[in-house]
CSV table of N, CA and C in Angstrom, one decimal:
chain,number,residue,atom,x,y,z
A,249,UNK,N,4.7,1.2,24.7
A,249,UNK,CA,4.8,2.3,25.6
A,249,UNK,C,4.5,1.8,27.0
A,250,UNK,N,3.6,1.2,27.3
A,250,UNK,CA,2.9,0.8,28.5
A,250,UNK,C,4.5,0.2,29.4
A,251,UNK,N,4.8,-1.2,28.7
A,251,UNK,CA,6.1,-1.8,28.9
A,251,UNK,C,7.4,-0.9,29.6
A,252,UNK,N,7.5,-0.1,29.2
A,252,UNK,CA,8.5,0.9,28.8
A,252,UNK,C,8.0,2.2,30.1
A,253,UNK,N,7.0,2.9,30.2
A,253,UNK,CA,6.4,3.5,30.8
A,253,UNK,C,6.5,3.2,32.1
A,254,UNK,N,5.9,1.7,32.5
A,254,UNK,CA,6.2,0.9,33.5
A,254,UNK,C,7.7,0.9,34.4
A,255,UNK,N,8.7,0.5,33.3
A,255,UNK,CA,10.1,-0.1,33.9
A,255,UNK,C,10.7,0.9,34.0
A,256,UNK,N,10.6,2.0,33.1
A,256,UNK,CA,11.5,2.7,33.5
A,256,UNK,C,10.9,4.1,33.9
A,257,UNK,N,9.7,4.5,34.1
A,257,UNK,CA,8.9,5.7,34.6
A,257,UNK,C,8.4,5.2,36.2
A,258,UNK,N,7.9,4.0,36.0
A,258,UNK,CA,7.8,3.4,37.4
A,258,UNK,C,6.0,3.6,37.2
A,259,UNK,N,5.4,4.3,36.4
A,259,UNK,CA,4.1,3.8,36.1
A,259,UNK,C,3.4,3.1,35.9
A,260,UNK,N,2.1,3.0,36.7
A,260,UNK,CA,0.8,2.0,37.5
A,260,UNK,C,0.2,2.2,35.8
A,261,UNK,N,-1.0,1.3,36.0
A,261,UNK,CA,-1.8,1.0,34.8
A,261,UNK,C,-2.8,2.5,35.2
A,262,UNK,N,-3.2,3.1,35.5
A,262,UNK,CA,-3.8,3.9,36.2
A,262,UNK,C,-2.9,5.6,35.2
A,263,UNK,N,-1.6,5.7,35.5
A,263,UNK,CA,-1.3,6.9,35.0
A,263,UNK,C,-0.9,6.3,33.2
A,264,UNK,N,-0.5,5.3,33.0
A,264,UNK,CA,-0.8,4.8,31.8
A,264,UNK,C,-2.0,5.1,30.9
A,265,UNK,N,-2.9,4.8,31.4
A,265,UNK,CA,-4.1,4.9,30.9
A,265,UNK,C,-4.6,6.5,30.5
A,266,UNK,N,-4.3,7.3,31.5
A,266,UNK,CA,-4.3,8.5,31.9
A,266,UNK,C,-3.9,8.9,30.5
A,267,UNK,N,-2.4,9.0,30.3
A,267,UNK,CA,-1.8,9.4,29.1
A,267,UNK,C,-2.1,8.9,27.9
A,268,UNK,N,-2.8,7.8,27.8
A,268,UNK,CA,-3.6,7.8,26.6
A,268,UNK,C,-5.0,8.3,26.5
A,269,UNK,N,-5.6,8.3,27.3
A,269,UNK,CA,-6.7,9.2,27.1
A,269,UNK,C,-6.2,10.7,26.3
A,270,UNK,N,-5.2,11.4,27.2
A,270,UNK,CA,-5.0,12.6,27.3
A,270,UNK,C,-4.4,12.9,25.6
A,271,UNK,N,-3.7,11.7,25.1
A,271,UNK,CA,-3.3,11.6,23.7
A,271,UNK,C,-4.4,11.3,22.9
A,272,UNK,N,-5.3,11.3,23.0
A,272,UNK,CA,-6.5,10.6,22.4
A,272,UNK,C,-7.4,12.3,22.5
A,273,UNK,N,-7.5,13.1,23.8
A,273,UNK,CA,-8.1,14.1,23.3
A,273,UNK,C,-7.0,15.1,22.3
A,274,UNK,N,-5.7,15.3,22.7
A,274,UNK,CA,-5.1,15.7,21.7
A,274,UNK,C,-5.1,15.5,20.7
A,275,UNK,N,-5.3,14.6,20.2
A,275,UNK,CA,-5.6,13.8,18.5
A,275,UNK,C,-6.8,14.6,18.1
A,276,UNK,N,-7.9,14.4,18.8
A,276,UNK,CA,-9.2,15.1,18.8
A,276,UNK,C,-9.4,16.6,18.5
A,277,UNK,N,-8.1,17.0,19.2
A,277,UNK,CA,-8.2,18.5,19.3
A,277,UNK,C,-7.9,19.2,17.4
A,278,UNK,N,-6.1,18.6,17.3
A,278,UNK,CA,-6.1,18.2,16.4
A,278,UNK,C,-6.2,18.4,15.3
A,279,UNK,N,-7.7,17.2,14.9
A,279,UNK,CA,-8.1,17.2,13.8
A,279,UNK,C,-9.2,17.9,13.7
A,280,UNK,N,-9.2,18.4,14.8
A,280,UNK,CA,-11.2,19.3,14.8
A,280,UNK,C,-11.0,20.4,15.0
A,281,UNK,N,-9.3,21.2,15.5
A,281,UNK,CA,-9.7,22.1,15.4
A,281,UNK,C,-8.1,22.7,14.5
A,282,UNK,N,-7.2,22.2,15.0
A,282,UNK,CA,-5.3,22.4,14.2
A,282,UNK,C,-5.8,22.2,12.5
A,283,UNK,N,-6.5,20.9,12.1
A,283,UNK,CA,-6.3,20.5,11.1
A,283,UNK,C,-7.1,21.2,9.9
A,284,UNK,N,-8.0,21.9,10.4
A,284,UNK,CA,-8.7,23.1,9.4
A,284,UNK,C,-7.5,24.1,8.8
A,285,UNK,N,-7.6,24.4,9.9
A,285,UNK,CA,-6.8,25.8,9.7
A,285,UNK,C,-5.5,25.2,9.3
A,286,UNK,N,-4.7,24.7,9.6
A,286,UNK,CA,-3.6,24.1,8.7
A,286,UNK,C,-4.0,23.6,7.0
A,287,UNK,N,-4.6,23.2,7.1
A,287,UNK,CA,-5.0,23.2,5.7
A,287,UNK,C,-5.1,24.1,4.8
A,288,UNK,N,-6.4,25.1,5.6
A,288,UNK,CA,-6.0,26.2,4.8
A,288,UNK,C,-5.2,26.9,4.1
A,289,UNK,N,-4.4,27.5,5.5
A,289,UNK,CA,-3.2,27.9,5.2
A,289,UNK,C,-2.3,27.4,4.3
A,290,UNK,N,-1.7,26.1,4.6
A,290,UNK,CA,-0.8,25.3,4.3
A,290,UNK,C,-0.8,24.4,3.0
A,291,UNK,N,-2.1,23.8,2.8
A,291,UNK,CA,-2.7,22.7,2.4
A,291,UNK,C,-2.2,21.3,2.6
A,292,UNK,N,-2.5,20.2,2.0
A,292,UNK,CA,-2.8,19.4,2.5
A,292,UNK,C,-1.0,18.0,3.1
A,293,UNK,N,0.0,18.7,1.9
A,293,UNK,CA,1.5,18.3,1.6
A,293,UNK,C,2.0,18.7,2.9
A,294,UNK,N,1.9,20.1,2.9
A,294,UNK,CA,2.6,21.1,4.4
A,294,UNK,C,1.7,20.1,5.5
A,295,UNK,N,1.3,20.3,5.8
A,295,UNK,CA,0.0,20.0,6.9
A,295,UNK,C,0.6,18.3,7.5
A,296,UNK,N,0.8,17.4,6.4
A,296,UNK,CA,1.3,16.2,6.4
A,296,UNK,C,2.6,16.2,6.9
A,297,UNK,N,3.3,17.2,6.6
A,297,UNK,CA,4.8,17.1,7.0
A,297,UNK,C,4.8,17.7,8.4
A,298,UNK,N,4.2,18.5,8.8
A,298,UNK,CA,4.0,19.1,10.2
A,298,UNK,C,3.9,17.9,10.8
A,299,UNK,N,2.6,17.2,10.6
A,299,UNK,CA,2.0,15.8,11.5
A,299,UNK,C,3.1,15.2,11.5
A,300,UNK,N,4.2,14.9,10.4
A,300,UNK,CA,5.5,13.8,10.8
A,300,UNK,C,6.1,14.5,11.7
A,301,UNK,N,6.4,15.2,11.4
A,301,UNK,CA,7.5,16.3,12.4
A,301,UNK,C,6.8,16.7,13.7
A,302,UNK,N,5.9,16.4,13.5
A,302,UNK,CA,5.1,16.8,15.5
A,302,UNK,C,5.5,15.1,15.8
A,303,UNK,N,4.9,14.4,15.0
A,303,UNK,CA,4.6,13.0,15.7
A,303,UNK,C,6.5,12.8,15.7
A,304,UNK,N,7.4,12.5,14.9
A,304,UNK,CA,8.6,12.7,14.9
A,304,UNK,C,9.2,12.9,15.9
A,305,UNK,N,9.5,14.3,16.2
A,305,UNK,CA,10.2,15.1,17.4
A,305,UNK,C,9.3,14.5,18.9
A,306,UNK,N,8.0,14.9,18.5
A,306,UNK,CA,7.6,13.9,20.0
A,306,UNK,C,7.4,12.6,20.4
A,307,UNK,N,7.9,11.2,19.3
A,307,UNK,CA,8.4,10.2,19.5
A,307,UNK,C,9.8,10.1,20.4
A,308,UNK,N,10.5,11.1,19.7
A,308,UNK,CA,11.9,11.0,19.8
A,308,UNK,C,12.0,11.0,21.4
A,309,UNK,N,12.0,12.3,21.8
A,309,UNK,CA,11.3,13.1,22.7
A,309,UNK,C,10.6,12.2,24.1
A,310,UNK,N,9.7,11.5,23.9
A,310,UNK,CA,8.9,9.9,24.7
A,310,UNK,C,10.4,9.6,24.9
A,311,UNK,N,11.3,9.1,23.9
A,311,UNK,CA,12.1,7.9,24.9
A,311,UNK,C,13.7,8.3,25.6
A,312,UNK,N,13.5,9.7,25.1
A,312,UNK,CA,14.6,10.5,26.0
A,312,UNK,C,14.3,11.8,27.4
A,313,UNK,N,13.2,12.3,27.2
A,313,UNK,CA,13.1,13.2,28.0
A,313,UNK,C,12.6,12.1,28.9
A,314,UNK,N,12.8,12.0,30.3
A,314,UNK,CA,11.8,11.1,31.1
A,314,UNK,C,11.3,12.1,32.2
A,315,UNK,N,11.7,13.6,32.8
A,315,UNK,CA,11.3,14.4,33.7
A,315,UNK,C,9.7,14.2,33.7
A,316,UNK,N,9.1,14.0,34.7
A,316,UNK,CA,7.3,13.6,34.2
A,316,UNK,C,6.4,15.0,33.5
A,317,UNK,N,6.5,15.7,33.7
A,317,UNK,CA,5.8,17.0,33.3
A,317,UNK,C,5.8,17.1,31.5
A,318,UNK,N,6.8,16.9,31.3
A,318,UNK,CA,7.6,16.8,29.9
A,318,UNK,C,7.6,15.7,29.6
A,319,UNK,N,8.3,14.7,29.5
A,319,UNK,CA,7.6,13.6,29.3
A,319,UNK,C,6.2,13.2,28.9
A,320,UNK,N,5.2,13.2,29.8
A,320,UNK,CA,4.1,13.5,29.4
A,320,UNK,C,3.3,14.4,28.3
A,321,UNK,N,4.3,15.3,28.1
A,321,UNK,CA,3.6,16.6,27.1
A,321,UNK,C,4.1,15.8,25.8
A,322,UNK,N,5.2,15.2,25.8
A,322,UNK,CA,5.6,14.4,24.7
A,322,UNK,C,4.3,13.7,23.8
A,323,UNK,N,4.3,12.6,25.3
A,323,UNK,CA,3.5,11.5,24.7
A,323,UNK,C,2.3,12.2,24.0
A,324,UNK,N,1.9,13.2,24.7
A,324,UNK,CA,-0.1,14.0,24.6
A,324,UNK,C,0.4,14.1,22.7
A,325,UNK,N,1.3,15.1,22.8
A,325,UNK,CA,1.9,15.8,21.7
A,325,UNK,C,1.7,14.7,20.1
A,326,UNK,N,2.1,13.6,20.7
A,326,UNK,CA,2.6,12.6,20.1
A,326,UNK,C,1.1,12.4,19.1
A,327,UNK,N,0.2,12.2,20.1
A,327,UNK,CA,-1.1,11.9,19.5
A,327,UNK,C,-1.6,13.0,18.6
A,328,UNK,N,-1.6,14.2,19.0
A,328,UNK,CA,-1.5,15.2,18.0
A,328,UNK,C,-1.2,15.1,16.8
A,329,UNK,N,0.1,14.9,16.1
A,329,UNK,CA,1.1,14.3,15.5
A,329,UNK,C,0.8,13.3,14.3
A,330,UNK,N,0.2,12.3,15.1
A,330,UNK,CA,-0.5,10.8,14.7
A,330,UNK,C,-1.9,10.9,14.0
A,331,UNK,N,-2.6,11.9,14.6
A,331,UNK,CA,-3.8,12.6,13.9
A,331,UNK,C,-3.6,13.1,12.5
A,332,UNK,N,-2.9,14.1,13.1
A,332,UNK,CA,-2.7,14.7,12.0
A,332,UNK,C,-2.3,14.2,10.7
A,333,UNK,N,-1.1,13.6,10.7
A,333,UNK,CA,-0.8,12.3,9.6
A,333,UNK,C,-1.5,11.9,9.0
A,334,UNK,N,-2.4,10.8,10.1
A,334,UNK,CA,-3.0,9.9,9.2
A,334,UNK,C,-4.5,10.2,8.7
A,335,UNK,N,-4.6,11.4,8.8
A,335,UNK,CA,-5.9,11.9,8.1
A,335,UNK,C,-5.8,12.9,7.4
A,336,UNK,N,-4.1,14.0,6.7
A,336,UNK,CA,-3.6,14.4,5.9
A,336,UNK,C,-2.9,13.5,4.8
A,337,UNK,N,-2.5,12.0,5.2
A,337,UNK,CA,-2.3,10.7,4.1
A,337,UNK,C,-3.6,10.3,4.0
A,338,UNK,N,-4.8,10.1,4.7
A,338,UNK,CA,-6.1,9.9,3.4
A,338,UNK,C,-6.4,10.9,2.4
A,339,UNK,N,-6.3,12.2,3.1
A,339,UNK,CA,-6.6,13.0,1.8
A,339,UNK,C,-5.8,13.4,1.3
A,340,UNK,N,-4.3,12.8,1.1
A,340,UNK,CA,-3.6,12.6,0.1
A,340,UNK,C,-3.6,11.6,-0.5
A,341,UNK,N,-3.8,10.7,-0.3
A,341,UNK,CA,-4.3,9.0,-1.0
A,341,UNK,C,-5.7,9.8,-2.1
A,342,UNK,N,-6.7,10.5,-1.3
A,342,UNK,CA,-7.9,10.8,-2.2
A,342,UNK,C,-7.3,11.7,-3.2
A,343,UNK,N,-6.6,12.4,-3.0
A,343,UNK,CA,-6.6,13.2,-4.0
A,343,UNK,C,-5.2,12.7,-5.3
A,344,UNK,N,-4.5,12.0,-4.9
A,344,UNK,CA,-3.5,11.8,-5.9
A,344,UNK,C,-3.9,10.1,-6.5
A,345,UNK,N,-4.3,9.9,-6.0
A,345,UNK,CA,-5.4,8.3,-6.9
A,345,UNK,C,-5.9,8.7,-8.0
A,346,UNK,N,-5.4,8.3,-8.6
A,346,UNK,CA,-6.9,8.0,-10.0
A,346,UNK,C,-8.2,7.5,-9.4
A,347,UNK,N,-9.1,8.1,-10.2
A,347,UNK,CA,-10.7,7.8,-9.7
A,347,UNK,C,-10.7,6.4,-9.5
A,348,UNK,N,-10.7,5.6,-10.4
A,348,UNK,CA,-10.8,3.7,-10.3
A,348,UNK,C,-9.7,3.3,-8.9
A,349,UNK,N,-8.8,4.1,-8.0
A,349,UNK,CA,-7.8,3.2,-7.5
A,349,UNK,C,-8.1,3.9,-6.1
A,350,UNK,N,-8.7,5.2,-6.0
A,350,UNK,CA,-9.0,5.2,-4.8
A,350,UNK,C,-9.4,4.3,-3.7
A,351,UNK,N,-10.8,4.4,-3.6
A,351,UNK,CA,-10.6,2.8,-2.6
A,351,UNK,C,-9.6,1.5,-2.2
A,352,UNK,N,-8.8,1.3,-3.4
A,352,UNK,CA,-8.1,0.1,-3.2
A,352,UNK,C,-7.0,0.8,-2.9
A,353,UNK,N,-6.9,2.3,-2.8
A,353,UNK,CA,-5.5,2.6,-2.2
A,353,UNK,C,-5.8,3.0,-1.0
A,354,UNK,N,-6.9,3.6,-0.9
A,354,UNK,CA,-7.1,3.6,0.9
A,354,UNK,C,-7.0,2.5,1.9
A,355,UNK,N,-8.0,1.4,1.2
A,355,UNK,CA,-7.4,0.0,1.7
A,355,UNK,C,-6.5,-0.3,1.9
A,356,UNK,N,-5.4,-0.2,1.2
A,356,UNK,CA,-3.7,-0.6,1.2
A,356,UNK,C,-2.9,0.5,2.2
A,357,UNK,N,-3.6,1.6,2.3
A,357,UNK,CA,-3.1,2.2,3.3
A,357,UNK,C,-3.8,1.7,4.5
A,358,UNK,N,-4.6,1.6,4.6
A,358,UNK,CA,-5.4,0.9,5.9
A,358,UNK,C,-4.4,0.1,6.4
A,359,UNK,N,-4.8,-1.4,5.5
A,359,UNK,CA,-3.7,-2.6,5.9
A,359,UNK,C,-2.1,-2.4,5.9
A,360,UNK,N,-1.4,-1.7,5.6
A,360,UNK,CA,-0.3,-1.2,5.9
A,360,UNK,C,-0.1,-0.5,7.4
A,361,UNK,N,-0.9,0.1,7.9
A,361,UNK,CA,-1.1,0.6,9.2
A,361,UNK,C,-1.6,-0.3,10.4
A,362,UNK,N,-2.6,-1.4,9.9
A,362,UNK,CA,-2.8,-2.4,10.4
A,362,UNK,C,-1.6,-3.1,10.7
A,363,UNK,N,-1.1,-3.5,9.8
A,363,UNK,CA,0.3,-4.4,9.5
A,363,UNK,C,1.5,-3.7,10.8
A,364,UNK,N,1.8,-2.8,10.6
A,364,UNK,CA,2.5,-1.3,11.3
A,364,UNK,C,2.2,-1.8,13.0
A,365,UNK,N,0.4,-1.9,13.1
A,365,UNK,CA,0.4,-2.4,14.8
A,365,UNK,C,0.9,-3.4,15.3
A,366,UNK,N,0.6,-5.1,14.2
A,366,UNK,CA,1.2,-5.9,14.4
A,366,UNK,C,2.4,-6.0,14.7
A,367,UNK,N,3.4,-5.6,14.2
A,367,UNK,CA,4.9,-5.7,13.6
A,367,UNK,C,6.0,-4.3,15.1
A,368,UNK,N,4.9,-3.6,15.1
A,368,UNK,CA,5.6,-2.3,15.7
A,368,UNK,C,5.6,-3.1,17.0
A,369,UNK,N,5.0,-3.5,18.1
A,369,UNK,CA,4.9,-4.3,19.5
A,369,UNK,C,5.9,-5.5,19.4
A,370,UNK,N,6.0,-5.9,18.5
A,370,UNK,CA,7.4,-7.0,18.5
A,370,UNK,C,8.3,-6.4,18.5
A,371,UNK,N,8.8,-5.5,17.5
A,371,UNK,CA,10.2,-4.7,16.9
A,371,UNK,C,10.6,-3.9,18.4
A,372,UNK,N,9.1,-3.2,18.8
A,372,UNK,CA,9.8,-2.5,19.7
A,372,UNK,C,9.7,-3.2,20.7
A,373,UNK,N,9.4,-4.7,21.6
A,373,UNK,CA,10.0,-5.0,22.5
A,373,UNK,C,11.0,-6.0,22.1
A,374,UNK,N,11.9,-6.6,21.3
A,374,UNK,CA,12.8,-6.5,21.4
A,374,UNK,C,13.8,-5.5,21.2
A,375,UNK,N,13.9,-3.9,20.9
A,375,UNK,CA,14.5,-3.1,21.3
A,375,UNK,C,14.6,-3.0,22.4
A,376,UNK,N,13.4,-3.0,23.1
A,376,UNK,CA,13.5,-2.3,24.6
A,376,UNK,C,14.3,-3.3,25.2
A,377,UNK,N,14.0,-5.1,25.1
A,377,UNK,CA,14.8,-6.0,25.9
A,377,UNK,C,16.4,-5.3,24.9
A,378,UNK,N,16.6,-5.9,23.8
A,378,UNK,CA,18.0,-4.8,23.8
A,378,UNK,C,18.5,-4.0,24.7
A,379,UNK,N,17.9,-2.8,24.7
A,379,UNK,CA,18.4,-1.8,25.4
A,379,UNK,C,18.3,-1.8,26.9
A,380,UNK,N,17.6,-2.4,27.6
A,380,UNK,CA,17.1,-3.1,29.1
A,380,UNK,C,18.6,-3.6,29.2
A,381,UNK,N,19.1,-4.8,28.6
A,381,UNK,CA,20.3,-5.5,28.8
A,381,UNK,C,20.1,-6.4,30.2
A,382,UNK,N,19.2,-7.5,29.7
A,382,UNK,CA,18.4,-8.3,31.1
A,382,UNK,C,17.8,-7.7,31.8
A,383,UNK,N,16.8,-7.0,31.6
A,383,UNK,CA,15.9,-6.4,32.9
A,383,UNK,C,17.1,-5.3,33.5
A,384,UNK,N,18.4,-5.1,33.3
A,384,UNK,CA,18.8,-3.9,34.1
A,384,UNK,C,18.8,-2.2,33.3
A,385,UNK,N,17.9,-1.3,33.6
A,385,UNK,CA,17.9,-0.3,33.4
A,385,UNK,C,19.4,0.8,33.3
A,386,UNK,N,19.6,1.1,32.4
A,386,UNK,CA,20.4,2.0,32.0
A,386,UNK,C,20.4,3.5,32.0
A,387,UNK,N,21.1,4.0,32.4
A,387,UNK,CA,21.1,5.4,31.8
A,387,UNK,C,19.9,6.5,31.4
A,388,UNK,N,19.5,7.7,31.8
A,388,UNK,CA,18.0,7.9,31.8
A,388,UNK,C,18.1,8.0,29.6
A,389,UNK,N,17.0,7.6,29.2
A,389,UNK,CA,17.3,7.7,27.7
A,389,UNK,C,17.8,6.5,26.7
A,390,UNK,N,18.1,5.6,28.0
A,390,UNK,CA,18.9,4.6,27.1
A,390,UNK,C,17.7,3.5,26.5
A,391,UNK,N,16.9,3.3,27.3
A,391,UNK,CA,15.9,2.8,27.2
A,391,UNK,C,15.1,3.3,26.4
A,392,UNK,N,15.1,4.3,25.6
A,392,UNK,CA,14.2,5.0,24.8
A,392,UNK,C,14.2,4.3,23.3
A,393,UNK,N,15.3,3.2,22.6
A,393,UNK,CA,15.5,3.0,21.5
A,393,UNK,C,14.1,3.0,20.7
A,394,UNK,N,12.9,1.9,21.0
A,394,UNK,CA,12.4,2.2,19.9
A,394,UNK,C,11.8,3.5,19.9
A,395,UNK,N,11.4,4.2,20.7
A,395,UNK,CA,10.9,5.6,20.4
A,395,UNK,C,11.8,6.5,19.3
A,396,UNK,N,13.4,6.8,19.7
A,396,UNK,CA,14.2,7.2,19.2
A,396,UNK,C,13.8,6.6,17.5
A,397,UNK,N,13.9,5.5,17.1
A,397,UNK,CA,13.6,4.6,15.5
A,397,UNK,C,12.4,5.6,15.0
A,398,UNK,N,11.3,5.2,15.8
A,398,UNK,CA,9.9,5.4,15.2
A,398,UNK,C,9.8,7.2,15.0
A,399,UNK,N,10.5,7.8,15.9
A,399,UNK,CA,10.4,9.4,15.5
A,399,UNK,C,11.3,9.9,14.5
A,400,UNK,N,12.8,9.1,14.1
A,400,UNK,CA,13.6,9.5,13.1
A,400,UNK,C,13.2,8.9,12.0
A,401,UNK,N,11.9,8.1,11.6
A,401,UNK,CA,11.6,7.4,10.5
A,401,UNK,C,10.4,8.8,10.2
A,402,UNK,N,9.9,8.9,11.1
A,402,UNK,CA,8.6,9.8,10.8
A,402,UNK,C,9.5,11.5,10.2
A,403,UNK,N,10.2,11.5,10.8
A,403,UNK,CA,10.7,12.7,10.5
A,403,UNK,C,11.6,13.0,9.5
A,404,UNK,N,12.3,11.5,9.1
A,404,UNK,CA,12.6,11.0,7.5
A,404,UNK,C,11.6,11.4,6.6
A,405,UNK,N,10.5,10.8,6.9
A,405,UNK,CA,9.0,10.6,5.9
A,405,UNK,C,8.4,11.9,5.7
A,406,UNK,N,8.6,13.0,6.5
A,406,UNK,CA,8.5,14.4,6.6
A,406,UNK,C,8.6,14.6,5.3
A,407,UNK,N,9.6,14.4,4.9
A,407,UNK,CA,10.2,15.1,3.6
A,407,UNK,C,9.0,13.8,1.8
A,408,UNK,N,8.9,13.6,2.1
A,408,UNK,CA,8.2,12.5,1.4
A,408,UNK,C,6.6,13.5,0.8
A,409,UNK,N,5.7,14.0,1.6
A,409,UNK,CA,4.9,14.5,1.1
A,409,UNK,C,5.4,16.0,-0.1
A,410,UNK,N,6.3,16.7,1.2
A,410,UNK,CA,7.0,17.8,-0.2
A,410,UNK,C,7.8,17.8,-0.9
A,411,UNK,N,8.4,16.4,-1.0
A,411,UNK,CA,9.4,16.4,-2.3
A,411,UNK,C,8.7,15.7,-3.3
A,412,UNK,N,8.0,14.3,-2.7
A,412,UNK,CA,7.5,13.6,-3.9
A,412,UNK,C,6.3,13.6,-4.2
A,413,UNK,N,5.4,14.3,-3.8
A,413,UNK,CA,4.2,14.3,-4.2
A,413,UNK,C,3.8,15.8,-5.2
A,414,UNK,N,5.1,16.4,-4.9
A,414,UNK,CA,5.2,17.6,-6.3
A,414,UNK,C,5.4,17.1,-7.6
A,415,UNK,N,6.7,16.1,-7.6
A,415,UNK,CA,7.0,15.7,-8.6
A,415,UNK,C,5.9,14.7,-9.2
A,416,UNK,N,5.2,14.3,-8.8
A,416,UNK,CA,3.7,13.2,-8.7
A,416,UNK,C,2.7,13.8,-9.5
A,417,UNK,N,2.9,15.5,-9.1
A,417,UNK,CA,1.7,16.2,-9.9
A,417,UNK,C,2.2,16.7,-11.2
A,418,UNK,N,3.6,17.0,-11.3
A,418,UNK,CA,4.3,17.7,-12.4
A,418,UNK,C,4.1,16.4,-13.3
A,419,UNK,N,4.0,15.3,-13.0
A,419,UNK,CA,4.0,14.5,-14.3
A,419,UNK,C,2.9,13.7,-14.2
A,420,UNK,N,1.6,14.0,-13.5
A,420,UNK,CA,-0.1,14.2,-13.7
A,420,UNK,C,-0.1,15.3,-14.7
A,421,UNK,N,0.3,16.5,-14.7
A,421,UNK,CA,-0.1,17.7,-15.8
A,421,UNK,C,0.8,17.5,-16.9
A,422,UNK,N,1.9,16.6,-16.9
A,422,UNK,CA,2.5,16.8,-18.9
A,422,UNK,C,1.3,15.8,-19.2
């Protein structure tokens, strides 16, 4: 984002920073205060597919809206999103493990996310040089590819907690 943020928002390390903070209290907000009550209501499958679909649409959202006001609500949004997820997939990891595999599936979801940071900062800068086309800036949006990937994959995976983790339970109970 920083990369990207920079070349084509024209953003200092200064308002960069800014917007991660501000995604960082949204994540906060979130899980301490969105993530109860979604649960409740919803429980833990719903709740999961919301977080793709926030984090999803406001991926997408990051590398096409560039107007700053909006733009920005994106990114905050984004972290929202990211919260939500990845602490609606532990307590889906907890609860659909068998007792003995817990841990080692939490782990594997760890290092899969780990793996995710590695791998995601490569993929997405050569997208961005892709879509840059030599350092020259295109089109407002054009420059958004990997954002566009990372939000239509999340909003793919949306559907993942309520289709497959029903059928997960129906054949836990035969």
């Amino acid at each position: 984002y920083s990369v990207f943020a920079s070349r084509r928002l024209g953003y200092g390390q200064r308002e960069i920073g800014l917007l991660y903070s501000a995604a960082a209290c949204a994540a906060l907000l979130a899980n301490t205060l969105a993530l109860p009550r979604l649960v409740g209501a919803y429980g833990e499958r719903v709740t999961c597919a919301i977080g793709l679909l926030l984090l999803g649409t406001c991926a997408t959202g990051t590398g096409i809206v560039l107007t700053p006001p909006w733009h920005a609500l994106l990114f905050i949004m984004r972290g929202a999103g990211v919260a939500l997820t990845d602490t609606t997939i532990a307590a889906l990891i907890a609860r659909y493990s068998p007792a003995a595999d817990k841990a080692t599936n939490l782990g594997l979801s760890s290092s899969v996310q780990a793996g995710a940071r590695l791998v995601a900062p490569l993929a997405s800068g050569a997208m961005l040089d892709m879509a840059l086309g030599g350092g020259v800036l295109g089109p407002a949006g054009a420059n958004g590819l990997p954002f566009v990937v990372v939000g239509g994959a999340a909003t793919l995976a949306a559907a993942v907690p309520l289709v497959a983790l029903p059928r997960l339970e129906q054949t836990k109970g035969e």
